[in-house]
mmCIF file of C-alpha atoms in Angstrom:
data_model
loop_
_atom_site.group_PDB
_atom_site.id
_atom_site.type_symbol
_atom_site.label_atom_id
_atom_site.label_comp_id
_atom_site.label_asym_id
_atom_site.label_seq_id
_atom_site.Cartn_x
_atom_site.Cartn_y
_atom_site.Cartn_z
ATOM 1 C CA UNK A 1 23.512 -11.537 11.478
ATOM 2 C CA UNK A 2 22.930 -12.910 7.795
ATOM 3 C CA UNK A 3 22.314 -11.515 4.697
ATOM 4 C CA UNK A 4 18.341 -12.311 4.846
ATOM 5 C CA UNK A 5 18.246 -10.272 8.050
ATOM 6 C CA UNK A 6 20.122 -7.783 7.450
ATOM 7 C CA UNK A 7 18.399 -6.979 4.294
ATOM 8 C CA UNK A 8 14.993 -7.374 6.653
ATOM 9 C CA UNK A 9 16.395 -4.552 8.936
ATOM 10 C CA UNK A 10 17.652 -2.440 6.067
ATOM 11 C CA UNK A 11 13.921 -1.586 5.448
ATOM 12 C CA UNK A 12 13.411 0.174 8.439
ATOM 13 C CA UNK A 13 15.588 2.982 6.993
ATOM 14 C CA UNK A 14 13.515 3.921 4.254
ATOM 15 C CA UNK A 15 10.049 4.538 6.691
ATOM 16 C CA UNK A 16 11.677 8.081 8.070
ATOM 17 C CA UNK A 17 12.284 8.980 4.477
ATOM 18 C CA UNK A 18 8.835 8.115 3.713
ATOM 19 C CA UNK A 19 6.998 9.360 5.904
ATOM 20 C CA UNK A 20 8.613 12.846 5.815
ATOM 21 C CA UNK A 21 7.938 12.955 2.218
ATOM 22 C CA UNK A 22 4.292 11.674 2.640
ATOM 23 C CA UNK A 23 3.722 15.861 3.753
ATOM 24 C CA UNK A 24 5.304 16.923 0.987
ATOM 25 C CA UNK A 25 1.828 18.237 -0.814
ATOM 26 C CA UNK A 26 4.046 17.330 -4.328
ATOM 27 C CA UNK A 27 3.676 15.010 -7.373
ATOM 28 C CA UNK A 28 7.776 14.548 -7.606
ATOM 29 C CA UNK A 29 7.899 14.006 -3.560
ATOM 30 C CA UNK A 30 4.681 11.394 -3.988
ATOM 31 C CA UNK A 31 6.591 9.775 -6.631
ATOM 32 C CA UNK A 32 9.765 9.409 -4.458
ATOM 33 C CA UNK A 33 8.004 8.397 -1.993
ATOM 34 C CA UNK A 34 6.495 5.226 -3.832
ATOM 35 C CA UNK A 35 9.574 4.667 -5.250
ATOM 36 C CA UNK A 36 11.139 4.431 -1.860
ATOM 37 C CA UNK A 37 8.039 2.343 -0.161
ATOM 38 C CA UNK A 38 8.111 -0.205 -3.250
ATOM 39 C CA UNK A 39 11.913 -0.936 -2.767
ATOM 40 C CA UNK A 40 11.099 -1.360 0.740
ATOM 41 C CA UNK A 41 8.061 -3.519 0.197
ATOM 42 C CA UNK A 42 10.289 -5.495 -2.206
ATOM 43 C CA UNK A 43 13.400 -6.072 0.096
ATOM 44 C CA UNK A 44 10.626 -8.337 2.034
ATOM 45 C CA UNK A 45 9.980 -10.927 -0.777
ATOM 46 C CA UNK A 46 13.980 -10.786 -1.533
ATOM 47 C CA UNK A 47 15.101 -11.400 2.490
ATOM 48 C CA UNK A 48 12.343 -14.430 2.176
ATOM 49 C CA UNK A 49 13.384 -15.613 -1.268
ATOM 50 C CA UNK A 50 17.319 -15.727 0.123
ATOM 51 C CA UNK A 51 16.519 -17.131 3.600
ATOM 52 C CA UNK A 52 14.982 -20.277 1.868
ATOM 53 C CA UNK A 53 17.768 -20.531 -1.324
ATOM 54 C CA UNK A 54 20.593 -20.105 1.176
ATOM 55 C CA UNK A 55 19.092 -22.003 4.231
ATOM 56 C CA UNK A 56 19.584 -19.312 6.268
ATOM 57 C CA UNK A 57 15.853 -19.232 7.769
ATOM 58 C CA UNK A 58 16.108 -18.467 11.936
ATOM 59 C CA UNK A 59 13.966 -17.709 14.586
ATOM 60 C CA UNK A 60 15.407 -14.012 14.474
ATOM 61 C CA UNK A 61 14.236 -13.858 11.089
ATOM 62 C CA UNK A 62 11.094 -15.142 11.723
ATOM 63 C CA UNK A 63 10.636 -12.510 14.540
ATOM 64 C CA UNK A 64 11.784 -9.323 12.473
ATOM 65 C CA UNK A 65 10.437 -10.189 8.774
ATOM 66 C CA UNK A 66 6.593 -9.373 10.776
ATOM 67 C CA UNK A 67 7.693 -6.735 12.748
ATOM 68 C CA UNK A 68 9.431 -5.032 10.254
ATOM 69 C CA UNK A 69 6.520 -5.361 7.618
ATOM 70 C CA UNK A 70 4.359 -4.148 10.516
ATOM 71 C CA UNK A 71 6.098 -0.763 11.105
ATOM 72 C CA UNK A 72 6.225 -0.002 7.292
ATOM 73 C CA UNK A 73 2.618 -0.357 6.834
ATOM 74 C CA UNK A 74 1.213 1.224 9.738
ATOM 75 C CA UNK A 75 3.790 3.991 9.218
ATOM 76 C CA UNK A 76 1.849 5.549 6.168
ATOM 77 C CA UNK A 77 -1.644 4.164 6.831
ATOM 78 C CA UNK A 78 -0.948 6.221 10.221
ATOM 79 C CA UNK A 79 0.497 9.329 8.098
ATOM 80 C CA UNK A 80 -3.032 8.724 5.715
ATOM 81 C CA UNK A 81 -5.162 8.920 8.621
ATOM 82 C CA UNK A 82 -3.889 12.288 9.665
ATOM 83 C CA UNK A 83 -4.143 13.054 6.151
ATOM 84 C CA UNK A 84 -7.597 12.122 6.031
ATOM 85 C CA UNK A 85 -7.497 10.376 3.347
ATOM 86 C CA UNK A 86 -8.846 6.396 5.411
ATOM 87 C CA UNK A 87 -10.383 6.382 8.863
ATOM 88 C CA UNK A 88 -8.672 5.703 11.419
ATOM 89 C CA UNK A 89 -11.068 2.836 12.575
ATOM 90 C CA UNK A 90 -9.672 0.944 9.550
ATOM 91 C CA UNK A 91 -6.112 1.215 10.438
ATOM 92 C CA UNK A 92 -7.406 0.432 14.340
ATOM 93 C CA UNK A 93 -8.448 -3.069 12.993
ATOM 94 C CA UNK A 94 -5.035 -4.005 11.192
ATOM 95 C CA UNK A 95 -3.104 -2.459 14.213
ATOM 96 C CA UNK A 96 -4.772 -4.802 17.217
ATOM 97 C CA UNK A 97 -4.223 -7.825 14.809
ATOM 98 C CA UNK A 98 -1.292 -7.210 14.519
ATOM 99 C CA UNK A 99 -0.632 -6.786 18.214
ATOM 100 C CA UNK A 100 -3.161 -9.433 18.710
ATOM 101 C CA UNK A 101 -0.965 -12.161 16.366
ATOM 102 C CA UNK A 102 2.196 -10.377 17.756
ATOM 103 C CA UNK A 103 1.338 -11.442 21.123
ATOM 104 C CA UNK A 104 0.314 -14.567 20.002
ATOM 105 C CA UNK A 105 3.479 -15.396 18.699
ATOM 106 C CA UNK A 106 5.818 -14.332 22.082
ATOM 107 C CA UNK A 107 4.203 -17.038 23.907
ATOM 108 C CA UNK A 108 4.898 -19.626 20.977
ATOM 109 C CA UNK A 109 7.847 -22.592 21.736
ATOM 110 C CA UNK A 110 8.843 -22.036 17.785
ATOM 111 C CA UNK A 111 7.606 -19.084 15.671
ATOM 112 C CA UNK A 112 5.780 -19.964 12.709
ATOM 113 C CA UNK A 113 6.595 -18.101 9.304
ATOM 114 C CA UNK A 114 3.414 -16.420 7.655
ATOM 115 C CA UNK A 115 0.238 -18.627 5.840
ATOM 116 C CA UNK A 116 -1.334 -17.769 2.629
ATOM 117 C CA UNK A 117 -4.123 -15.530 4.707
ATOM 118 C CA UNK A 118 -1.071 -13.476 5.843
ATOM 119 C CA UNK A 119 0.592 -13.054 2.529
ATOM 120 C CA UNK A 120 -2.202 -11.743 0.646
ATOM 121 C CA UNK A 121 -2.693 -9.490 3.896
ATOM 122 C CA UNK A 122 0.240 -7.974 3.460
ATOM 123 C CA UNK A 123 0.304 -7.720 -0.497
ATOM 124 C CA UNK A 124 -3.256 -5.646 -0.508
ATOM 125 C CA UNK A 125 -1.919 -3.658 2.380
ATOM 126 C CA UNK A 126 0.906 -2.689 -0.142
ATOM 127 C CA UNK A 127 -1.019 -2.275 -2.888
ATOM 128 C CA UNK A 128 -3.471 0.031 -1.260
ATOM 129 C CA UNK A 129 -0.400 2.030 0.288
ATOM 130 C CA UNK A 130 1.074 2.473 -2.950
ATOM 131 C CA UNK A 131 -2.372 3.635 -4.825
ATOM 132 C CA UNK A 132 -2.834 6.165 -1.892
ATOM 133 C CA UNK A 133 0.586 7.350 -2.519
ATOM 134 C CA UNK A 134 0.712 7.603 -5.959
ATOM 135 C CA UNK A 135 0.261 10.756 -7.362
ATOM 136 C CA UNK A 136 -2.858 9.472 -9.123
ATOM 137 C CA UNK A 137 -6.118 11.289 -10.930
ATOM 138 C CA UNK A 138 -8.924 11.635 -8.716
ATOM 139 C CA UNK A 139 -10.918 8.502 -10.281
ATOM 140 C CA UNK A 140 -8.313 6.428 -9.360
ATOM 141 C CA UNK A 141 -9.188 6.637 -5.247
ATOM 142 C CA UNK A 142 -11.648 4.419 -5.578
ATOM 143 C CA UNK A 143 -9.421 2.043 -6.162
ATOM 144 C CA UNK A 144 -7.124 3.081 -3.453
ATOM 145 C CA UNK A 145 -9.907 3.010 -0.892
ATOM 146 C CA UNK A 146 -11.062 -0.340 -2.244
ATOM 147 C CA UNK A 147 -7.909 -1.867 -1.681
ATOM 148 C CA UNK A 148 -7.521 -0.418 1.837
ATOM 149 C CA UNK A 149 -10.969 -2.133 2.910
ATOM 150 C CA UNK A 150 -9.870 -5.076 1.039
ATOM 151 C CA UNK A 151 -6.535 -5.501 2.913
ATOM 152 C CA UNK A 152 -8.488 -4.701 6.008
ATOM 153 C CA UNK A 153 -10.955 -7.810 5.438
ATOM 154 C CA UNK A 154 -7.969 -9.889 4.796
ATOM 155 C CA UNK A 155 -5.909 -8.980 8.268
ATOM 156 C CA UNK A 156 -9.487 -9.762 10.090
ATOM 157 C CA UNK A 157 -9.698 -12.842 8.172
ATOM 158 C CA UNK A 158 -5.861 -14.234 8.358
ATOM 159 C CA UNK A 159 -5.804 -12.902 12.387
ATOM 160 C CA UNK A 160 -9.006 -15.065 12.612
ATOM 161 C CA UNK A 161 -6.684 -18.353 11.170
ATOM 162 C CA UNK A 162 -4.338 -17.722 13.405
ATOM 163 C CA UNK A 163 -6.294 -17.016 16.517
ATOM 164 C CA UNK A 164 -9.391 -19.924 16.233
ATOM 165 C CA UNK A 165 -7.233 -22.677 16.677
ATOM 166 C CA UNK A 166 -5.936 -21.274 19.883
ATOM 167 C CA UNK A 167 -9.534 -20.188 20.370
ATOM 168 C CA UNK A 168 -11.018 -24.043 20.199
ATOM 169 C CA UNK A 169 -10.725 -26.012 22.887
ATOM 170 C CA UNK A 170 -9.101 -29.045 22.573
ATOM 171 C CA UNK A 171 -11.975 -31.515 24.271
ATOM 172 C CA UNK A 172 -14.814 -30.874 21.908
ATOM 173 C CA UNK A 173 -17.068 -28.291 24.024
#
């Protein structure tokens, strides 16, 4: 296990913390809580950034980097459902991508690291996450919700990148 990784795992133990404080109906616990989801959110450019300047880049890396990223965004989108503050169709749409790419990627010889489509997925997913938790005035949902719908257009659009290629056949019909 290398540094990269380990720092990839490490951000699975911030989601309990998070979403227990997510219920917390305060302004310090919403606080804490983006403190603790932006940390997390951060640890994935810094695994990424070290991978690359150290050359440690592997296929395990390549496998948990997604997954983990996966279970810290649906974690509070899932928590903001039940809070009612997005549908739950919305989060529906990012979650079968993501299974939908996820599968994708098991039957893959090598695993691919994530396109442009995927990284500005995963940057207005956190950006929307962190405007819904933010202890925010009232006018400011609009921009939350935007950037929910916004980073739901973007995982239709970067699932469709990865998934039409596989979708076209190869002979021209």
């Amino acid at each position: 296990m290398n540094w990269p990784n380990t720092i990839t795992l490490s951000r699975l133990l911030g989601i309990p913390f998070l979403l227990y404080g997510l219920y917390i109906p305060t302004q310090g616990a919403r606080w804490i809580c983006l403190i603790i989801f932006l940390i997390a959110a951060l640890t994935d450019w810094l695994d990424g950034y070290l991978a690359r300047k150290l050359n440690q880049v592997t296929d395990l890396g390549k496998f948990l980097d997604p997954l983990v990223d996966k279970l810290l965004v649906l974690a509070p989108f899932l928590v903001f459902v039940e809070l009612g503050k997005i549908p739950g169709w919305g989060v529906f749409i990012i979650l079968a991508r993501e299974l939908a790419i996820a599968g994708w990627r098991v039957n893959q010889t090598t695993i691919s690291g994530a396109n442009i489509w995927g990284k500005l997925k995963t940057i207005t997913q956190i950006l929307s996450i962190a405007l819904l938790i933010a202890p925010l005035p009232i006018t400011w949902q609009i921009y939350a919700k935007s950037a929910f719908w916004l980073s739901v257009l973007l995982t239709v659009i970067s699932g469709l990148i990865y998934l039409l290629p596989v979708l076209t056949p190869k002979d021209g019909n």
